[in-house]
Tab-separated table of C-alpha atoms and ligand atoms in Angstrom:
chain	number	residue	atom	x	y	z
A	1	MET	CA	2.732	19.403	-23.400
A	2	GLU	CA	3.828	19.053	-19.743
A	3	LYS	CA	7.432	18.877	-18.582
A	4	VAL	CA	6.612	16.383	-15.838
A	5	VAL	CA	3.610	14.179	-15.167
A	6	ILE	CA	3.638	12.320	-11.834
A	7	LEU	CA	1.435	9.249	-11.409
A	8	GLY	CA	0.362	8.773	-7.780
A	9	THR	CA	-0.066	10.824	-4.609
A	10	GLY	CA	1.546	8.714	-1.897
A	11	PRO	CA	4.744	9.895	-0.178
A	12	ALA	CA	6.834	9.066	-3.257
A	13	GLY	CA	4.675	10.919	-5.770
A	14	LEU	CA	4.097	13.946	-3.525
A	15	THR	CA	7.790	14.259	-2.641
A	16	ALA	CA	8.606	14.147	-6.360
A	17	ALA	CA	5.923	16.819	-6.795
A	18	ILE	CA	7.428	19.063	-4.097
A	19	TYR	CA	10.915	18.799	-5.649
A	20	THR	CA	9.867	19.223	-9.294
A	21	ALA	CA	7.501	22.061	-8.370
A	22	ARG	CA	10.291	23.851	-6.494
A	23	ALA	CA	12.448	23.397	-9.574
A	24	ASN	CA	9.717	25.321	-11.442
A	25	LEU	CA	8.829	22.354	-13.637
A	26	LYS	CA	5.067	22.793	-12.885
A	27	PRO	CA	4.322	19.101	-12.434
A	28	VAL	CA	0.902	17.650	-13.142
A	29	VAL	CA	0.088	15.059	-10.500
A	30	VAL	CA	-2.402	12.325	-11.252
A	31	GLU	CA	-4.474	11.439	-8.216
A	32	GLY	CA	-6.059	8.020	-8.484
A	33	MET	CA	-8.696	5.995	-6.611
A	34	GLN	CA	-6.872	6.317	-3.300
A	35	PRO	CA	-5.603	9.909	-2.936
A	36	GLY	CA	-2.670	9.924	-0.511
A	37	GLY	CA	-1.966	6.242	-1.133
A	38	GLN	CA	-1.689	3.445	1.417
A	39	LEU	CA	-0.673	5.751	4.283
A	40	THR	CA	-4.223	7.125	4.411
A	41	THR	CA	-5.309	3.640	5.567
A	42	THR	CA	-2.811	3.503	8.387
A	43	THR	CA	-3.195	4.671	11.970
A	44	ASP	CA	-0.608	6.711	13.796
A	45	ILE	CA	2.692	6.864	11.996
A	46	GLU	CA	5.348	6.808	14.699
A	47	ASN	CA	8.430	6.447	12.519
A	48	PHE	CA	8.227	9.335	10.057
A	49	PRO	CA	11.002	11.680	11.133
A	50	GLY	CA	9.925	15.035	12.517
A	51	PHE	CA	6.792	13.910	14.366
A	52	PRO	CA	7.835	12.790	17.857
A	53	GLU	CA	4.200	12.396	18.938
A	54	GLY	CA	3.285	10.484	15.745
A	55	ILE	CA	0.988	11.730	13.002
A	56	ASP	CA	-1.971	10.118	11.309
A	57	GLY	CA	-1.466	9.061	7.665
A	58	THR	CA	-4.182	11.208	6.137
A	59	THR	CA	-2.870	14.386	7.836
A	60	LEU	CA	0.674	13.686	6.718
A	61	MET	CA	-0.413	13.180	3.137
A	62	LEU	CA	-2.620	16.313	3.116
A	63	LYS	CA	0.384	18.330	4.378
A	64	MET	CA	2.606	16.899	1.602
A	65	ARG	CA	-0.112	17.678	-0.957
A	66	GLU	CA	-0.405	21.283	0.230
A	67	GLN	CA	3.359	21.649	0.265
A	68	ALA	CA	3.596	20.620	-3.416
A	69	GLU	CA	0.622	22.797	-4.380
A	70	ARG	CA	2.290	25.813	-2.704
A	71	PHE	CA	5.158	25.550	-5.193
A	72	GLY	CA	2.930	25.149	-8.221
A	73	ALA	CA	2.008	21.426	-8.516
A	74	ARG	CA	-1.343	20.877	-10.236
A	75	TYR	CA	-3.631	17.871	-9.609
A	76	VAL	CA	-5.855	15.902	-11.966
A	77	THR	CA	-8.089	13.036	-10.865
A	78	GLY	CA	-8.142	9.748	-12.750
A	79	ASP	CA	-6.839	6.238	-12.996
A	80	VAL	CA	-4.072	5.428	-15.474
A	81	VAL	CA	-5.421	2.796	-17.839
A	82	ARG	CA	-2.717	2.807	-20.477
A	83	VAL	CA	0.543	4.491	-21.404
A	84	ASP	CA	2.398	4.974	-24.669
A	85	PHE	CA	6.097	5.404	-24.037
A	86	SER	CA	7.114	4.451	-27.585
A	87	GLY	CA	8.204	7.957	-28.588
A	88	THR	CA	8.098	11.643	-27.702
A	89	PRO	CA	5.907	12.948	-26.135
A	90	LEU	CA	5.292	10.246	-23.537
A	91	LYS	CA	1.549	9.668	-23.302
A	92	VAL	CA	-0.600	8.744	-20.304
A	93	PHE	CA	-4.227	7.746	-20.840
A	94	LEU	CA	-6.725	8.205	-17.937
A	95	ASP	CA	-9.974	6.288	-17.383
A	96	GLU	CA	-12.213	9.291	-18.038
A	97	GLY	CA	-10.742	9.651	-21.488
A	98	GLN	CA	-8.192	12.354	-20.726
A	99	THR	CA	-4.725	12.018	-22.298
A	100	LEU	CA	-1.655	13.703	-20.745
A	101	GLU	CA	1.422	14.307	-22.829
A	102	ALA	CA	4.799	14.954	-21.230
A	103	THR	CA	8.548	14.996	-21.708
A	104	THR	CA	9.035	13.031	-18.484
A	105	VAL	CA	6.803	10.734	-16.410
A	106	ILE	CA	7.426	9.774	-12.774
A	107	ILE	CA	5.592	6.562	-11.821
A	108	ALA	CA	4.619	6.430	-8.144
A	109	THR	CA	1.541	4.270	-8.328
A	110	GLY	CA	2.388	2.281	-5.195
A	111	ALA	CA	1.072	-1.118	-4.199
A	112	ARG	CA	-2.169	-2.584	-2.840
A	113	ALA	CA	-3.254	-5.210	-0.292
A	114	LYS	CA	-3.129	-8.897	-1.232
A	115	TYR	CA	-5.791	-11.441	-0.336
A	116	ILE	CA	-5.457	-15.136	0.474
A	117	GLY	CA	-7.240	-16.245	-2.713
A	118	LEU	CA	-10.090	-18.350	-1.306
A	119	GLU	CA	-13.401	-18.424	-3.116
A	120	SER	CA	-15.277	-17.864	0.150
A	121	GLU	CA	-13.008	-14.864	0.889
A	122	GLN	CA	-13.852	-13.344	-2.467
A	123	LYS	CA	-17.587	-13.886	-1.990
A	124	LEU	CA	-17.563	-12.236	1.432
A	125	MET	CA	-15.510	-9.230	0.402
A	126	GLY	CA	-17.073	-6.132	1.996
A	127	ARG	CA	-19.346	-8.442	4.095
A	128	GLY	CA	-16.787	-9.126	6.829
A	129	VAL	CA	-13.730	-9.679	4.646
A	130	SER	CA	-11.519	-6.601	4.414
A	131	GLY	CA	-8.005	-5.600	3.418
A	132	CYS	CA	-8.078	-2.418	5.483
A	133	ALA	CA	-8.477	-2.558	9.242
A	134	THR	CA	-8.314	1.190	9.659
A	135	CYS	CA	-11.091	1.646	7.118
A	136	ASP	CA	-13.480	-1.009	8.382
A	137	GLY	CA	-12.395	-1.883	11.961
A	138	ALA	CA	-14.836	0.454	13.711
A	139	LEU	CA	-17.735	-1.467	12.158
A	140	TYR	CA	-16.967	-4.442	14.411
A	141	ARG	CA	-17.519	-3.188	17.963
A	142	ASP	CA	-17.693	-5.701	20.837
A	143	VAL	CA	-17.491	-8.703	18.514
A	144	PRO	CA	-14.576	-11.076	17.754
A	145	VAL	CA	-12.525	-10.455	14.629
A	146	ALA	CA	-9.469	-11.987	12.989
A	147	VAL	CA	-6.338	-10.732	11.295
A	148	VAL	CA	-4.255	-12.889	8.931
A	149	GLY	CA	-0.503	-12.300	8.567
A	150	GLY	CA	2.734	-12.034	10.526
A	151	GLY	CA	4.277	-8.802	9.302
A	152	ASP	CA	4.162	-5.270	10.617
A	153	THR	CA	0.825	-4.614	8.925
A	154	ALA	CA	-0.773	-7.546	10.712
A	155	MET	CA	0.639	-6.378	14.043
A	156	GLU	CA	-0.548	-2.845	13.472
A	157	ASP	CA	-4.019	-4.027	12.357
A	158	ALA	CA	-4.389	-6.419	15.308
A	159	LEU	CA	-3.421	-3.680	17.801
A	160	PHE	CA	-5.748	-1.173	16.132
A	161	LEU	CA	-8.648	-3.603	16.146
A	162	THR	CA	-8.355	-4.127	19.911
A	163	ARG	CA	-9.881	-0.633	20.258
A	164	PHE	CA	-13.189	-1.945	18.990
A	165	ALA	CA	-13.373	-5.744	18.949
A	166	SER	CA	-14.073	-7.963	21.942
A	167	LYS	CA	-11.205	-10.209	20.882
A	168	VAL	CA	-8.716	-10.327	18.015
A	169	SER	CA	-7.493	-13.681	16.660
A	170	LEU	CA	-4.220	-13.323	14.849
A	171	ILE	CA	-3.555	-16.112	12.380
A	172	HIS	CA	-0.040	-16.700	11.155
A	173	ARG	CA	1.227	-19.538	8.974
A	174	ARG	CA	4.554	-19.917	10.813
A	175	ASP	CA	5.722	-20.066	14.395
A	176	GLU	CA	7.488	-16.688	14.385
A	177	PHE	CA	6.547	-13.269	13.209
A	178	ARG	CA	8.224	-11.469	10.336
A	179	ALA	CA	7.251	-8.147	12.006
A	180	SER	CA	9.713	-5.862	13.849
A	181	LYS	CA	10.344	-6.936	17.429
A	182	ILE	CA	8.745	-3.868	19.032
A	183	MET	CA	5.427	-4.452	17.219
A	184	ALA	CA	5.514	-8.240	17.779
A	185	ASP	CA	6.155	-7.719	21.501
A	186	ARG	CA	3.191	-5.373	21.782
A	187	VAL	CA	0.937	-7.899	20.122
A	188	LYS	CA	2.191	-10.795	22.239
A	189	ALA	CA	1.594	-8.838	25.402
A	190	HIS	CA	-1.891	-7.657	24.532
A	191	PRO	CA	-4.604	-9.344	26.585
A	192	LYS	CA	-7.247	-9.068	23.790
A	193	ILE	CA	-5.099	-10.749	21.136
A	194	GLU	CA	-4.963	-14.537	20.709
A	195	ILE	CA	-2.294	-15.830	18.351
A	196	HIS	CA	-2.898	-18.959	16.223
A	197	TRP	CA	0.616	-20.054	15.190
A	198	ASP	CA	1.296	-22.353	12.249
A	199	SER	CA	-2.205	-21.796	10.990
A	200	VAL	CA	-3.859	-20.940	7.700
A	201	VAL	CA	-7.437	-20.026	6.898
A	202	GLU	CA	-8.974	-22.906	4.990
A	203	GLU	CA	-12.439	-21.408	4.640
A	204	VAL	CA	-14.237	-18.179	5.532
A	205	LEU	CA	-17.431	-19.489	7.046
A	206	ASP	CA	-21.107	-18.888	6.465
A	207	VAL	CA	-21.117	-17.948	2.848
A	208	SER	CA	-24.784	-18.958	2.710
A	209	ARG	CA	-25.801	-16.196	5.164
A	210	ASN	CA	-23.661	-13.833	3.154
A	211	GLU	CA	-21.743	-12.466	6.108
A	212	VAL	CA	-18.710	-13.716	7.937
A	213	THR	CA	-19.509	-15.709	11.064
A	214	GLY	CA	-16.290	-17.641	11.470
A	215	LEU	CA	-13.132	-19.136	10.028
A	216	ARG	CA	-11.979	-22.706	9.559
A	217	LEU	CA	-8.331	-22.895	10.389
A	218	LYS	CA	-5.866	-25.601	9.601
A	219	ASN	CA	-2.754	-26.179	11.653
A	220	VAL	CA	-0.095	-26.747	8.982
A	221	LYS	CA	2.077	-28.842	11.312
A	222	THR	CA	-0.574	-31.154	12.746
A	223	GLY	CA	-3.275	-30.926	10.048
A	224	VAL	CA	-5.852	-30.333	12.808
A	225	LEU	CA	-8.906	-28.268	11.746
A	226	THR	CA	-10.567	-25.820	14.114
A	227	GLU	CA	-13.365	-23.320	13.704
A	228	ILE	CA	-13.318	-19.929	15.384
A	229	PRO	CA	-16.284	-17.532	15.568
A	230	VAL	CA	-15.413	-14.092	14.138
A	231	MET	CA	-17.500	-11.410	12.458
A	232	ALA	CA	-14.709	-10.100	10.281
A	233	MET	CA	-11.434	-11.228	8.722
A	234	PHE	CA	-8.760	-8.646	7.872
A	235	ALA	CA	-6.171	-9.829	5.361
A	236	ALA	CA	-2.766	-8.320	6.147
A	237	ILE	CA	-0.535	-10.552	4.090
A	238	GLY	CA	1.413	-8.037	2.060
A	239	HIS	CA	0.957	-6.079	-1.102
A	240	GLU	CA	1.258	-6.213	-4.868
A	241	PRO	CA	2.485	-3.357	-7.027
A	242	ASN	CA	0.151	-1.277	-9.171
A	243	THR	CA	1.954	-1.879	-12.454
A	244	ARG	CA	-0.718	-3.231	-14.795
A	245	PRO	CA	-0.609	-0.295	-17.269
A	246	PHE	CA	3.143	-0.790	-17.685
A	247	LYS	CA	3.177	-4.527	-18.462
A	248	GLY	CA	5.186	-5.296	-21.583
A	249	ILE	CA	6.464	-1.702	-21.638
A	250	LEU	CA	8.779	-1.450	-18.663
A	251	SER	CA	10.990	-4.168	-17.079
A	252	MET	CA	9.473	-5.854	-14.030
A	253	ASP	CA	10.681	-8.488	-11.587
A	254	GLU	CA	8.896	-11.792	-11.055
A	255	SER	CA	6.437	-10.151	-8.597
A	256	GLY	CA	5.572	-7.331	-10.990
A	257	TYR	CA	7.646	-4.581	-9.311
A	258	LEU	CA	9.255	-2.128	-11.752
A	259	VAL	CA	12.989	-2.586	-12.147
A	260	THR	CA	14.931	0.663	-11.610
A	261	ARG	CA	18.455	1.867	-11.025
A	262	HIS	CA	18.369	4.987	-8.850
A	263	THR	CA	14.711	5.415	-10.018
A	264	VAL	CA	15.755	5.293	-13.710
A	265	THR	CA	13.730	2.875	-15.803
A	266	ASP	CA	14.689	1.428	-19.157
A	267	ILE	CA	12.861	4.172	-21.106
A	268	ALA	CA	14.440	7.616	-21.325
A	269	GLY	CA	12.462	10.210	-19.388
A	270	VAL	CA	10.494	7.602	-17.365
A	271	TYR	CA	11.277	7.255	-13.678
A	272	ALA	CA	9.719	5.176	-10.923
A	273	CYS	CA	9.797	5.674	-7.134
A	274	GLY	CA	8.158	4.347	-3.995
A	275	ASP	CA	6.516	0.977	-3.454
A	276	VAL	CA	5.887	0.376	-7.171
A	277	GLN	CA	9.622	-0.351	-7.539
A	278	ASP	CA	10.501	-1.347	-3.982
A	279	SER	CA	9.402	-4.689	-2.595
A	280	HIS	CA	12.108	-4.546	0.075
A	281	TYR	CA	11.861	-1.496	2.307
A	282	ARG	CA	8.337	-0.189	1.572
A	283	GLN	CA	8.428	2.532	4.217
A	284	ALA	CA	6.893	5.996	3.925
A	285	VAL	CA	10.267	7.601	4.474
A	286	THR	CA	12.081	5.434	1.912
A	287	ALA	CA	9.265	6.107	-0.581
A	288	ALA	CA	9.585	9.836	0.024
A	289	GLY	CA	13.372	9.577	-0.417
A	290	SER	CA	13.035	7.787	-3.678
A	291	GLY	CA	10.517	10.413	-4.822
A	292	CYS	CA	13.196	13.022	-4.242
A	293	MET	CA	15.672	10.899	-6.248
A	294	ALA	CA	13.233	10.573	-9.164
A	295	ALA	CA	12.651	14.338	-9.149
A	296	LEU	CA	16.390	15.060	-9.250
A	297	GLU	CA	16.904	12.562	-12.057
A	298	THR	CA	14.011	14.171	-13.977
A	299	GLU	CA	15.449	17.645	-13.510
A	300	ARG	CA	18.884	16.531	-14.805
A	301	TYR	CA	17.320	14.789	-17.788
A	302	LEU	CA	15.284	17.876	-18.753
A	303	CYS	CA	18.455	19.986	-18.331
A	304	SER	CA	20.315	17.611	-20.666
A	305	LEU	CA	17.603	18.213	-23.260
A	306	GLY	CA	18.141	21.948	-22.803
A	307	GLY	CA	14.701	22.405	-21.227
B	1	NAP	P1	5.138	-8.445	4.821
B	1	NAP	O1	6.191	-7.902	5.708
B	1	NAP	O2	5.449	-8.932	3.491
B	1	NAP	O3	4.385	-9.579	5.664
B	1	NAP	C1	3.374	-10.360	5.064
B	1	NAP	C2	2.970	-11.421	6.065
B	1	NAP	O4	1.867	-12.141	5.517
B	1	NAP	C3	4.089	-12.387	6.371
B	1	NAP	O5	4.072	-12.717	7.725
B	1	NAP	C4	3.698	-13.613	5.499
B	1	NAP	O6	4.042	-14.823	6.094
B	1	NAP	C5	2.209	-13.541	5.486
B	1	NAP	N1	1.639	-14.089	4.232
B	1	NAP	C6	2.013	-13.768	2.950
B	1	NAP	N2	1.232	-14.440	2.106
B	1	NAP	C7	0.408	-15.208	2.820
B	1	NAP	C8	-0.654	-16.119	2.502
B	1	NAP	N3	-0.975	-16.371	1.216
B	1	NAP	N4	-1.273	-16.705	3.480
B	1	NAP	C9	-0.981	-16.448	4.807
B	1	NAP	N5	-0.021	-15.568	5.155
B	1	NAP	C10	0.641	-14.967	4.187
B	1	NAP	O7	3.961	-7.335	4.568
B	1	NAP	P2	3.444	-6.124	5.515
B	1	NAP	O8	3.216	-6.610	6.867
B	1	NAP	O9	2.330	-5.553	4.721
B	1	NAP	O10	4.676	-5.117	5.567
B	1	NAP	C11	5.209	-4.604	4.365
B	1	NAP	C12	6.338	-3.629	4.663
B	1	NAP	O11	5.787	-2.444	5.287
B	1	NAP	C13	7.362	-4.204	5.648
B	1	NAP	O12	8.641	-3.733	5.282
B	1	NAP	C14	6.937	-3.625	6.958
B	1	NAP	O13	8.010	-3.478	7.874
B	1	NAP	C15	6.382	-2.237	6.513
B	1	NAP	N6	5.414	-1.766	7.493
B	1	NAP	C16	5.831	-0.995	8.521
B	1	NAP	C17	4.941	-0.504	9.444
B	1	NAP	C18	5.440	0.329	10.545
B	1	NAP	O14	6.650	0.380	10.747
B	1	NAP	N7	4.603	1.040	11.299
B	1	NAP	C19	3.576	-0.835	9.386
B	1	NAP	C20	3.146	-1.666	8.300
B	1	NAP	C21	4.078	-2.108	7.384
B	1	NAP	P3	5.616	-15.258	6.226
B	1	NAP	O15	6.165	-14.436	7.349
B	1	NAP	O16	5.531	-16.711	6.520
B	1	NAP	O17	6.240	-14.962	4.888
């Protein structure tokens, strides 16, 4: 039986791994479908302390992974499909049939991109519709593309896409951005970005050809419909937490985020950190900080058991 099993390898999970490994708890870290988490789909990270020139997400996560490994963290690959937290040991079931048993579990499974929810969007997924500009942006060179959203992710995606696309249409449902001022100002000043305020995507066009050729937009104030030619649409409208295996087992808020108090959940020995329990800050540095908190709570709990 393991002392600590950590679910997830984003900044929260890997910081928890560094701390618990240094405390000689030999954590087993479960690496899922997206090793390194959401940061590996981001471009230059300019706000993680210690990197004045910025650092790309994948490099940062590889460094954190190595750091945890150096102190004795072990990694297993798999997706968590089910957990049994009804008694001791705590059990985690992975998709390939492996079961991990542990005294404590740290949940750091993060969150994933949301989509608008249109049928045409669903049909054209991977054929011009994407939730990850940094993954797919380079496929659309010298053609027009669109980004939907008004938060920092939308700003970052729109700016990133200007490196490849001939033009970036940014579609936002209100008349002001939610994003930080510095990012919004960069977007507003960029000659390749055209902003469609008060607009929503009503239809992703050309389903019949099975690739995106345009969008039908609706102005929510005037009701006017327009069509814009684009070869890709990047949804950047926020995230939902990866909490499905914990439904009915751990307390969640109305959006499905785990409810914690200083990373402590309502089951003894189970902690949660990072975006899976934080719909408010959702920053790499706050995720890492909460990973540290979860590790310290875990250490104290194991000490209280005499282990
Ligand atoms: P977010 O801040 O929640 O913004 C989501 C945006 O999508 C909002 O503008 C929202 O519109 C819009 N939206 C939501 N549902 C929609 C729908 N169904 N149709 C159309 N538009 C919809 O999400 P985020 O941009 O992913 O950012 C998440 C967090 O990560 C934030 O705290 C952000 O600061 C942080 N972040 C930071 C950086 C950075 O600092 N480099 C980069 C990326 C993200 P409304 O504004 O009308 O609600």
